[in-house]
Short mmCIF file of C-alpha atoms and ligand atoms in Angstrom, two decimals:
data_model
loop_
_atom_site.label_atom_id
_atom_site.label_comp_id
_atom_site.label_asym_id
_atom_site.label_seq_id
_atom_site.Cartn_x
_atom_site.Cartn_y
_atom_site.Cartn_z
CA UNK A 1 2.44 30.94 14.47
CA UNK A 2 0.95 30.32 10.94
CA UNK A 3 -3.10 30.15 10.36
CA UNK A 4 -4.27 28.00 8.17
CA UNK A 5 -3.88 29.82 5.06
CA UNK A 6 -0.39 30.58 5.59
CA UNK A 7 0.21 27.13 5.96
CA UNK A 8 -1.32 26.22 3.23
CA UNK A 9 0.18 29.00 0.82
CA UNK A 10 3.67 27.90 2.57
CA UNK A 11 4.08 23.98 2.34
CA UNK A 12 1.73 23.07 0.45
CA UNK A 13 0.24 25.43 -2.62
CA UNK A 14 3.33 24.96 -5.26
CA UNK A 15 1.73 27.15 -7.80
CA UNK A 16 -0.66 26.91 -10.64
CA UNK A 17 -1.30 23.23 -11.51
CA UNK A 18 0.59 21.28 -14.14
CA UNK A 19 -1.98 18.29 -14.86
CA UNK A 20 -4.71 19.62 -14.13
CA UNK A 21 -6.70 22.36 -15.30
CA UNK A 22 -7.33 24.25 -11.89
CA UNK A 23 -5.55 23.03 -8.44
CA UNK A 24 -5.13 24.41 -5.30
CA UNK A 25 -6.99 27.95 -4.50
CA UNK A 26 -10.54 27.30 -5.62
CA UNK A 27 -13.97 25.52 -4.26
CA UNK A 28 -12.79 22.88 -6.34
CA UNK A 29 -10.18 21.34 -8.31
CA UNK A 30 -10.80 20.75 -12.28
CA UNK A 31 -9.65 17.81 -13.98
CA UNK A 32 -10.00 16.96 -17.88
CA UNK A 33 -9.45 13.64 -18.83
CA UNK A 34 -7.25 12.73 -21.57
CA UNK A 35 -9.05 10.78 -23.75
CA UNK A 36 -13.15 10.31 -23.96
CA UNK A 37 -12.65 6.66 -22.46
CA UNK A 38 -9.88 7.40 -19.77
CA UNK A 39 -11.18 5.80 -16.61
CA UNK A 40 -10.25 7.34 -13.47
CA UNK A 41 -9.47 5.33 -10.49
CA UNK A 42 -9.61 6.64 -7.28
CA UNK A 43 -8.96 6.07 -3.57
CA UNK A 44 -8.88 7.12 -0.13
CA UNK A 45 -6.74 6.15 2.83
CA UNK A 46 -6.15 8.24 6.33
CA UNK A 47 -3.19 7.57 8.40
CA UNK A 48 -3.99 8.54 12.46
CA UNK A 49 -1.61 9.37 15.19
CA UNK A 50 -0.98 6.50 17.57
CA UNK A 51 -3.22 4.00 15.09
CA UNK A 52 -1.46 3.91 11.68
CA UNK A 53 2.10 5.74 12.64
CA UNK A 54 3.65 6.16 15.91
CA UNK A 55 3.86 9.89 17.23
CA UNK A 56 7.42 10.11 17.47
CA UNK A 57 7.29 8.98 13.59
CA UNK A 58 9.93 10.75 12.19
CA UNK A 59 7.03 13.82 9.95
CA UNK A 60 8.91 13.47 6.87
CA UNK A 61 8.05 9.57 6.70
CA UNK A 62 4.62 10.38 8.14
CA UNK A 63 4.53 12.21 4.65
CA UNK A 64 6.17 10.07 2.82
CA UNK A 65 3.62 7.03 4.53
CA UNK A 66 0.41 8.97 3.77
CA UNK A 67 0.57 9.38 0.03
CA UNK A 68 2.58 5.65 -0.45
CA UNK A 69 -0.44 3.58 1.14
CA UNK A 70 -2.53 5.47 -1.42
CA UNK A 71 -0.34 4.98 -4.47
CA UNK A 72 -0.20 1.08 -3.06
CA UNK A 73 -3.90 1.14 -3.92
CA UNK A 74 -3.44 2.96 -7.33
CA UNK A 75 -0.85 0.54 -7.90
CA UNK A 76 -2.85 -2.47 -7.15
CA UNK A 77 -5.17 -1.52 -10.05
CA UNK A 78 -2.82 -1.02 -12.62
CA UNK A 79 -3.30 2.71 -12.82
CA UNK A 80 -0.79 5.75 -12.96
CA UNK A 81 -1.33 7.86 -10.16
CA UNK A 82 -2.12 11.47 -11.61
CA UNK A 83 -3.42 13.66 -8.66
CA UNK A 84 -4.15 13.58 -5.06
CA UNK A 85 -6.02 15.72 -1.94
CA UNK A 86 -4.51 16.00 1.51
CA UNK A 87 -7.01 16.64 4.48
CA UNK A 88 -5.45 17.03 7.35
CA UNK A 89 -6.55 17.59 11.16
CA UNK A 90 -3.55 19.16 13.37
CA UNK A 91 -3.64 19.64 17.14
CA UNK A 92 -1.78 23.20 16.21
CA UNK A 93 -0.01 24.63 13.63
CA UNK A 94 3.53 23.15 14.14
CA UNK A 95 5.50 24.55 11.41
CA UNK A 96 8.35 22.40 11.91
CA UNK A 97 6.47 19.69 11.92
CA UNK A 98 4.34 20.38 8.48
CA UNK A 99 7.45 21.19 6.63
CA UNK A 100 9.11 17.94 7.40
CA UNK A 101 5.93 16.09 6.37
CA UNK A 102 5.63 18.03 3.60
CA UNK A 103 9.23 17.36 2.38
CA UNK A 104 8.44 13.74 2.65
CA UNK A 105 5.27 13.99 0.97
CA UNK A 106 6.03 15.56 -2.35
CA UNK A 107 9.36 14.26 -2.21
CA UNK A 108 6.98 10.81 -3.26
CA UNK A 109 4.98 12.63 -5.39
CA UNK A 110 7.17 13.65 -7.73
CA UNK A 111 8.76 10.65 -8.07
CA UNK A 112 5.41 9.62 -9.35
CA UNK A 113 4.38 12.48 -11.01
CA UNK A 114 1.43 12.47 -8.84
CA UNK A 115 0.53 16.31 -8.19
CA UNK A 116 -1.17 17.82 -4.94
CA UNK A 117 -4.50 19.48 -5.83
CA UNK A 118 -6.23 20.44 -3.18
CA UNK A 119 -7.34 19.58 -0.15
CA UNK A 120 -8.61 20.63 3.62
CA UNK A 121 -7.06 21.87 6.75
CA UNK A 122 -8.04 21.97 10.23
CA UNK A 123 -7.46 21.92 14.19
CA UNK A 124 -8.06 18.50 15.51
CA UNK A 125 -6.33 15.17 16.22
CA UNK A 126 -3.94 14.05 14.01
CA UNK A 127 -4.83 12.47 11.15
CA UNK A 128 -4.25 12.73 7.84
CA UNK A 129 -6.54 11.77 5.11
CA UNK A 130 -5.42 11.55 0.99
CA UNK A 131 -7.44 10.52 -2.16
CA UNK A 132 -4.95 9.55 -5.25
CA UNK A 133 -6.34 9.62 -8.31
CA UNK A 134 -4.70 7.66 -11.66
CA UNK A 135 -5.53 7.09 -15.16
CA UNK A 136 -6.26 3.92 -16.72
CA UNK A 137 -7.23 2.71 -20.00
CA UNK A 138 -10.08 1.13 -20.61
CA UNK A 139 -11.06 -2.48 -19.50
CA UNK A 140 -7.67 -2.86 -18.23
CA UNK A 141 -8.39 -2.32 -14.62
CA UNK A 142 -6.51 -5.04 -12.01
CA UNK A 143 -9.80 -6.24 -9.98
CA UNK A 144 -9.94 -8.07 -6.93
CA UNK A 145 -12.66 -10.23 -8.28
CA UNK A 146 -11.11 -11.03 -11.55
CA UNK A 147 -9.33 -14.34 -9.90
CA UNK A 148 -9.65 -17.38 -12.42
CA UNK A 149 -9.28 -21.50 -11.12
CA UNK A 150 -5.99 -22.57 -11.55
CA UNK A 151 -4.12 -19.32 -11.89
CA UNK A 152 -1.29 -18.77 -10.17
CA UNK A 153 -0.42 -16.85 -6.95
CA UNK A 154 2.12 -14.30 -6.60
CA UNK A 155 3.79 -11.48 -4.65
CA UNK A 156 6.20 -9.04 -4.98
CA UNK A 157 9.11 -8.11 -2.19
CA UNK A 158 9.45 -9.57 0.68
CA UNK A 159 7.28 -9.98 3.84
CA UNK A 160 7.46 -9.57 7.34
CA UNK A 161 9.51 -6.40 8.53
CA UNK A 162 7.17 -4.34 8.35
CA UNK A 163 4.81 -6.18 11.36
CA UNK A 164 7.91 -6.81 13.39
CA UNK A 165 8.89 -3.13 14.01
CA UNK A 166 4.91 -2.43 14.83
CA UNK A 167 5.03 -5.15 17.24
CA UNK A 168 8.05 -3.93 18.41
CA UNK A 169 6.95 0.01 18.42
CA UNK A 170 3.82 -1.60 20.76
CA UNK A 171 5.72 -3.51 22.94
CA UNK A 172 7.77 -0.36 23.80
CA UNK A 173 10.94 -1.74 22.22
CA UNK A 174 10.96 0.67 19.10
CA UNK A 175 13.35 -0.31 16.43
CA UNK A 176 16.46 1.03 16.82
CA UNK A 177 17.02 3.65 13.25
CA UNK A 178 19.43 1.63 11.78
CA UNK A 179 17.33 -1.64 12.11
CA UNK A 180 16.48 -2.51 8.22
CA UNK A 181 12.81 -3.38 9.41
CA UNK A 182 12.43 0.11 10.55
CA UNK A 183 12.45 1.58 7.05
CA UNK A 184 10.13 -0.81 5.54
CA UNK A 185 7.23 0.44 8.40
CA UNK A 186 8.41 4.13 7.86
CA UNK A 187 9.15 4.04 4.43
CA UNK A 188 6.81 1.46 2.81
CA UNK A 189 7.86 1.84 -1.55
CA UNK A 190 4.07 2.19 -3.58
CA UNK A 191 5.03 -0.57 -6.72
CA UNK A 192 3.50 1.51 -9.13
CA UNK A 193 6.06 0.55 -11.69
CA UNK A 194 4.68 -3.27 -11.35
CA UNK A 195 1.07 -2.43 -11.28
CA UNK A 196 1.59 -0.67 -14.75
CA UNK A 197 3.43 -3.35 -16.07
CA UNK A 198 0.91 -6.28 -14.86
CA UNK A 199 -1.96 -4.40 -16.49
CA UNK A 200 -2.44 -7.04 -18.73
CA UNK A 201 -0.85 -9.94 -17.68
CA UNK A 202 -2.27 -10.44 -13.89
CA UNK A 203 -6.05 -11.01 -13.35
CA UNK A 204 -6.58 -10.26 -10.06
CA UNK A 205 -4.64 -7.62 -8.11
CA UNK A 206 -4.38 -6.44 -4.30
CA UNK A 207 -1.93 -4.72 -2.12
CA UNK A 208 -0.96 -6.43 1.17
CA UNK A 209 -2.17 -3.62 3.71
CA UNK A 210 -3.98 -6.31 6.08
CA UNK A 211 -1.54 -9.36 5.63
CA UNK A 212 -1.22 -11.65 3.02
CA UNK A 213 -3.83 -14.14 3.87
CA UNK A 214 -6.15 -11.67 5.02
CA UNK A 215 -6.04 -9.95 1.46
CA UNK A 216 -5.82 -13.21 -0.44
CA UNK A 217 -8.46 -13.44 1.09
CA UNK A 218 -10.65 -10.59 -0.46
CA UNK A 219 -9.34 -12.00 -3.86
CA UNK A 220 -10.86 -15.56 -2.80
CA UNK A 221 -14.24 -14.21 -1.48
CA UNK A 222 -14.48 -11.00 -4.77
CA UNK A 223 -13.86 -13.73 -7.22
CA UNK A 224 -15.71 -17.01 -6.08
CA UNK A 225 -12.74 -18.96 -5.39
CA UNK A 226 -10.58 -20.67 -3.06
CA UNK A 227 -6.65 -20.22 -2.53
CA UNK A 228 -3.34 -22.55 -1.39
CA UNK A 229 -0.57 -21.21 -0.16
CA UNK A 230 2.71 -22.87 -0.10
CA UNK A 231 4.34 -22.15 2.76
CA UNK A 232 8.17 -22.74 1.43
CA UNK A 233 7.66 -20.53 -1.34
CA UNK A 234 6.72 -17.11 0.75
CA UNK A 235 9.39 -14.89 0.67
CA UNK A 236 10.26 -14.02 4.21
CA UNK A 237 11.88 -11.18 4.88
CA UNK A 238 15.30 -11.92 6.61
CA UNK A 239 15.36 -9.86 9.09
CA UNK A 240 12.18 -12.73 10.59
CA UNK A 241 15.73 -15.42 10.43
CA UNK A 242 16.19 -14.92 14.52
CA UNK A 243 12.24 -15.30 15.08
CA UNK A 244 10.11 -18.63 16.30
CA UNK A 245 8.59 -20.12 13.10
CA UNK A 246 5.56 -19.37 14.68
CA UNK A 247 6.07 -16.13 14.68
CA UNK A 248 7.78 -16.22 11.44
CA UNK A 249 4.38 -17.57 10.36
CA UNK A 250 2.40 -14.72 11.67
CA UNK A 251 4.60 -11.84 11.09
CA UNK A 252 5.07 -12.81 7.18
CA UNK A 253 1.54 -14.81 6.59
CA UNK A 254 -1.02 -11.98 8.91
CA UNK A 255 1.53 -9.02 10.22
CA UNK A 256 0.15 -6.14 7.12
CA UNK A 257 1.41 -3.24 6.51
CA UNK A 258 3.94 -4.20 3.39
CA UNK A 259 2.26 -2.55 0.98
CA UNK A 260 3.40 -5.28 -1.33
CA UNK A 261 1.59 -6.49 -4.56
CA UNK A 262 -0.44 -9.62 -4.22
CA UNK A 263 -1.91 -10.88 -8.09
CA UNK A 264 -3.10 -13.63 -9.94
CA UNK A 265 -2.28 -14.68 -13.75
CA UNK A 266 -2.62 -17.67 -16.17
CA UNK A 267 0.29 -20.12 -15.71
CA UNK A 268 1.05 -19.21 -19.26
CA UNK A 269 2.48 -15.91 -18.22
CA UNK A 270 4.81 -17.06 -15.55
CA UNK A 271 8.52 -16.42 -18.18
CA UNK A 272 6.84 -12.82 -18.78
CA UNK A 273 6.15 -11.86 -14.90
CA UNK A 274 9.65 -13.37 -14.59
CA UNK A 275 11.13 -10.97 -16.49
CA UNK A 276 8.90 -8.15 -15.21
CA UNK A 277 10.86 -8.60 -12.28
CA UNK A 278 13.60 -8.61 -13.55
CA UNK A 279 13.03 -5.54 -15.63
CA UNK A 280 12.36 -3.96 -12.53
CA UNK A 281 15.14 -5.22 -10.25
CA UNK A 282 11.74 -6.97 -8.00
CA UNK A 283 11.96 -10.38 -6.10
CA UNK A 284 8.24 -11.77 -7.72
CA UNK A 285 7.34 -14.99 -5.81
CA UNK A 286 4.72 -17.49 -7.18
CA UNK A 287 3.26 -19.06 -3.69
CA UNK A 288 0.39 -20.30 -4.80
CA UNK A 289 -2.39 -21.42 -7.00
CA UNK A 290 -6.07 -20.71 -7.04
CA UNK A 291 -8.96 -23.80 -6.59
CA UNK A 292 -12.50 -24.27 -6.70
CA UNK A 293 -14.23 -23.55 -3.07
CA UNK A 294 -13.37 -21.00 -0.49
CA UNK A 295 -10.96 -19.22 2.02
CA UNK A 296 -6.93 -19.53 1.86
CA UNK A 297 -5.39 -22.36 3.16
CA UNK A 298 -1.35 -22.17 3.84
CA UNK A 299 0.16 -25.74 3.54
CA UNK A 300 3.31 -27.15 4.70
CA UNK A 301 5.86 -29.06 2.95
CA UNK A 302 3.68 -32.00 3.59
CA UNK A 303 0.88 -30.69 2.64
CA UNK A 304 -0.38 -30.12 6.32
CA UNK A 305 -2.66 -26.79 7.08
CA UNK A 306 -0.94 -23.76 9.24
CA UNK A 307 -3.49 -22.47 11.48
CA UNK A 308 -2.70 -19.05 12.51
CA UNK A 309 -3.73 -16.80 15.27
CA UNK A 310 -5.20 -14.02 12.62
CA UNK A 311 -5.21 -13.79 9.82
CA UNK A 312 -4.57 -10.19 9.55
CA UNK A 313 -5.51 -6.48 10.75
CA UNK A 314 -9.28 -5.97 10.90
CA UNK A 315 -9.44 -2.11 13.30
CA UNK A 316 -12.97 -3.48 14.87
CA UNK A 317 -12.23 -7.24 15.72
P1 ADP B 1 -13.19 25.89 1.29
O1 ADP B 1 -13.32 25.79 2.78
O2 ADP B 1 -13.78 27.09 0.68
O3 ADP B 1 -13.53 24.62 0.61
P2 ADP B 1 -10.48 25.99 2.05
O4 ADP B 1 -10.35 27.28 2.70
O5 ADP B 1 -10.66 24.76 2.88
O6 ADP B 1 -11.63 26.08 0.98
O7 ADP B 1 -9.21 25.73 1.13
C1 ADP B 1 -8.73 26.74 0.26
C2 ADP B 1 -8.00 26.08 -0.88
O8 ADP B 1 -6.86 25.42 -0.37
C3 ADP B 1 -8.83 25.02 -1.60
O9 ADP B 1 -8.52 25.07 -2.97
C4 ADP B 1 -8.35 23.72 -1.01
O10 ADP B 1 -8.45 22.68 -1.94
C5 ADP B 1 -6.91 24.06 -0.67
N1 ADP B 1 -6.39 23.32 0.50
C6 ADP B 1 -6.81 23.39 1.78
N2 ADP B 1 -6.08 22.58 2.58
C7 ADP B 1 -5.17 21.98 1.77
C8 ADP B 1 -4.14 21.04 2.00
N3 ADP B 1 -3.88 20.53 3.20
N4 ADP B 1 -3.42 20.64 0.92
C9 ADP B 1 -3.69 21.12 -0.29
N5 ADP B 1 -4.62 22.03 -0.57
C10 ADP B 1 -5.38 22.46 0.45
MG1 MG B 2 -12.48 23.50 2.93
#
C-alpha cells in the first residue's frame, strides 16, 4: 500500500509547474501575477462523503465534482481559473480509488487550463477540500452585490435534474446510470466559458449551488434589492415532465446543486446575451426582473405568489 508521498508523487505531482513559478514539492507554491493590476480571485469548496456525493459515487466523478463546484464559483465572477490546491482526508490509501478520482480531476483541469499546485494529504474521513484560483482584470469582477433596479434576470441551462437524482440517491432509489439526471449530479459542467464572456455585460453574478431562489436571493439581500420571478419562463429541465408541479416547483425553483449561472444585466444587453448563448451553444433564460424592496418572489401566470417549502439547501437549518 502507498504512503502518502507515494501517492502524492503517483497521481497527483505531474512535474514542474507550467503557470506558476513553483508547484507541487515545496512549503509553498509561488505564483507571479501577470500584470501589476491582475486581481486574483479565489475560492474554496469541500465535497464530503455521504453529504455532498454519495459513497458509491463513481471516484472519477467525485474528481471531476470537486474541482467543477470550484470553477462554478470562478465562473460566477467572471474570472479564468488559473490554479488550484487539493486537500484531501482518506480513510486509507486506496489506490484504485485515488487514480480514478484523479483521472476525473485533471481530466477537468485541463480542459480549463487550471493546473494542480499543491495541496495536503491525510488519514481521515473523506472529504475533499479545493481552492481555484483565476485571473481577472481589473474592475471587471461579476459581484453578487452589483444588482441594479430594473435589470433583468437570467440563467443559463436548465434546472432541476440535478435535485431529483439527490432525492432519489436519499430515498434509496439511486438513479439508474443511464438516467440523464444522473450525469447532471455526477457530472455538474463549471460555465466558465459564460462567466468570461458576461464580464462586462452582466452586473450581478452567482452560481446556483443552493437553488435558484435561495441564491437570487444573496443577489437581492448583497445588492439592496428585491427580485420577481416568472414562473413560465424557468427553464425546467425535462426530465421534471413526469413530476407533480409541486414538485416541479421545488426541484427546479429550491433543489441546488446545478451549478448553473444566475446574473443580472441592463435590458439594453438582452440581443448581446442572446447571442452569447448562442456563441456558446447555451439555453440563457431571462426569468425575471429586479425591483425596489426585498426577498424573491416567484409569480404565476396570473401574477399569484408560489410559496415553496424551502427555498433551498442551508447544511444547519
Ligand atoms: P508540508 O506538510 O511540509 O506542508 P506536505 O508533506 O503536506 O508538506 O506536502 C508536500 C508537497 O506536496 C507540498 O508541496 C504540497 O503542496 C504537496 N501536496 C500534498 N498533498 C497534495 C495533494 N493532495 N495534491 C497536490 N499536492 C499535494
Ligand atoms: Mg502539509
Amino acid at each position: 500500500m502507498a504512503g502518502e508521498f507515494e501517492l502524492i508523487a503517483r497521481y497527483f505531482d505531474r512535474g514542474p509547474a507550467r503557470s506558476a513559478l513553483l508547484g507541487i514539492g515545496d512549503d509553498c507554491a509561488l505564483i507571479v501575477p501577470p500584470n501589476a493590476n491582475a486581481t486574483l480571485a479565489v475560492t474554496t469548496d469541500m465535497l464530503v462523503a455521504d453529504r455532498h456525493f454519495f459513497s458509491q459515487d463513481p471516484p472519477a466523478s467525485v474528481g471531476h465534482k470537486a474541482l467543477a463546484v470550484n470553477l462554478s464559483d470562478l465562473a460566477a465572477m467572471g474570472a479564468s481559473p488559473a490554479f488550484f490546491t487539493l486537500a484531501l482526508a482518506l480513510p486509507e490509501a486506496d489506490e484504485s480509488w485515488v487514480a480514478a478520482f484523479a483521472s476525473g480531476l485533471f481530466e477537468l483541469a485541463d480542459a480549463h487550463g487550471c493546473e494542480l499546485i499543491g495541496g495536503d494529504t491525510t488519514r481521515g474521513p473523506l472529504t475533499l477540500s479545493i481552492t481555484a484560483m483565476g485571473w481577472l482584470p481589473e474592475g471587471v469582477a461579476l459581484r453578487r452585490d452589483a444588482a441594479e433596479f430594473e435589470d433583468d434576470i437570467w440563467v443559463s441551462g436548465e434546472l432541476g435534474a440535478a435535485a431529483l437524482s439527490v432525492r432519489e440517491g436519499l430515498a434509496g432509489h439511486r438513479l439508474p446510470d443511464e438516467h440523464p439526471a444522473l450525469g447532471r449530479m455526477l457530472r455538474p459542467q463549471p460555465r466558465v466559458a459564460l462567466g468570461l464572456a458576461l464580464r462586462h455585460l452582466a452586473r450581478a453574478a452567482i452560481d446556483i449551488s443552493d437553488g435558484l431562489v435561495a441564491d437570487l436571493g444573496h443577489i437581492a439581500q448583497r445588492s439592496r434589492v428585491g427580485a420577481d420571478l416568472d414562473w413560465s419562463q424557468i427553464p425546467v429541465s425535462g426530465v421534471l415532465d413526469h413530476e407533480p408541479m409541486k414538485s416541479r416547483q421545488a426541484l427546479a425553483l429550491a433543489g441546488g446543486d446545478d451549478y448553473e449561472l444566475l446574473f443580472t444585466a441592463a435590458p439594453e444587453n438582452r440581443l448581446a446575451i442572446e447571442a452569447i448563448g448562442a456563441r456558446l451553444g447555451l439555453r440563457l433564460s431571462r426569468v425575471g426582473r429586479i425591483r425596489a424592496g426585498e426577498g424573491v418572489r416567484v409569480l404565476d401566470e396570473r401574477g399569484h405568489a408560489i410559496e415553496l417549502a424551502r427555498e433551498g439547501f442551508d447544511h444547519f437549518a
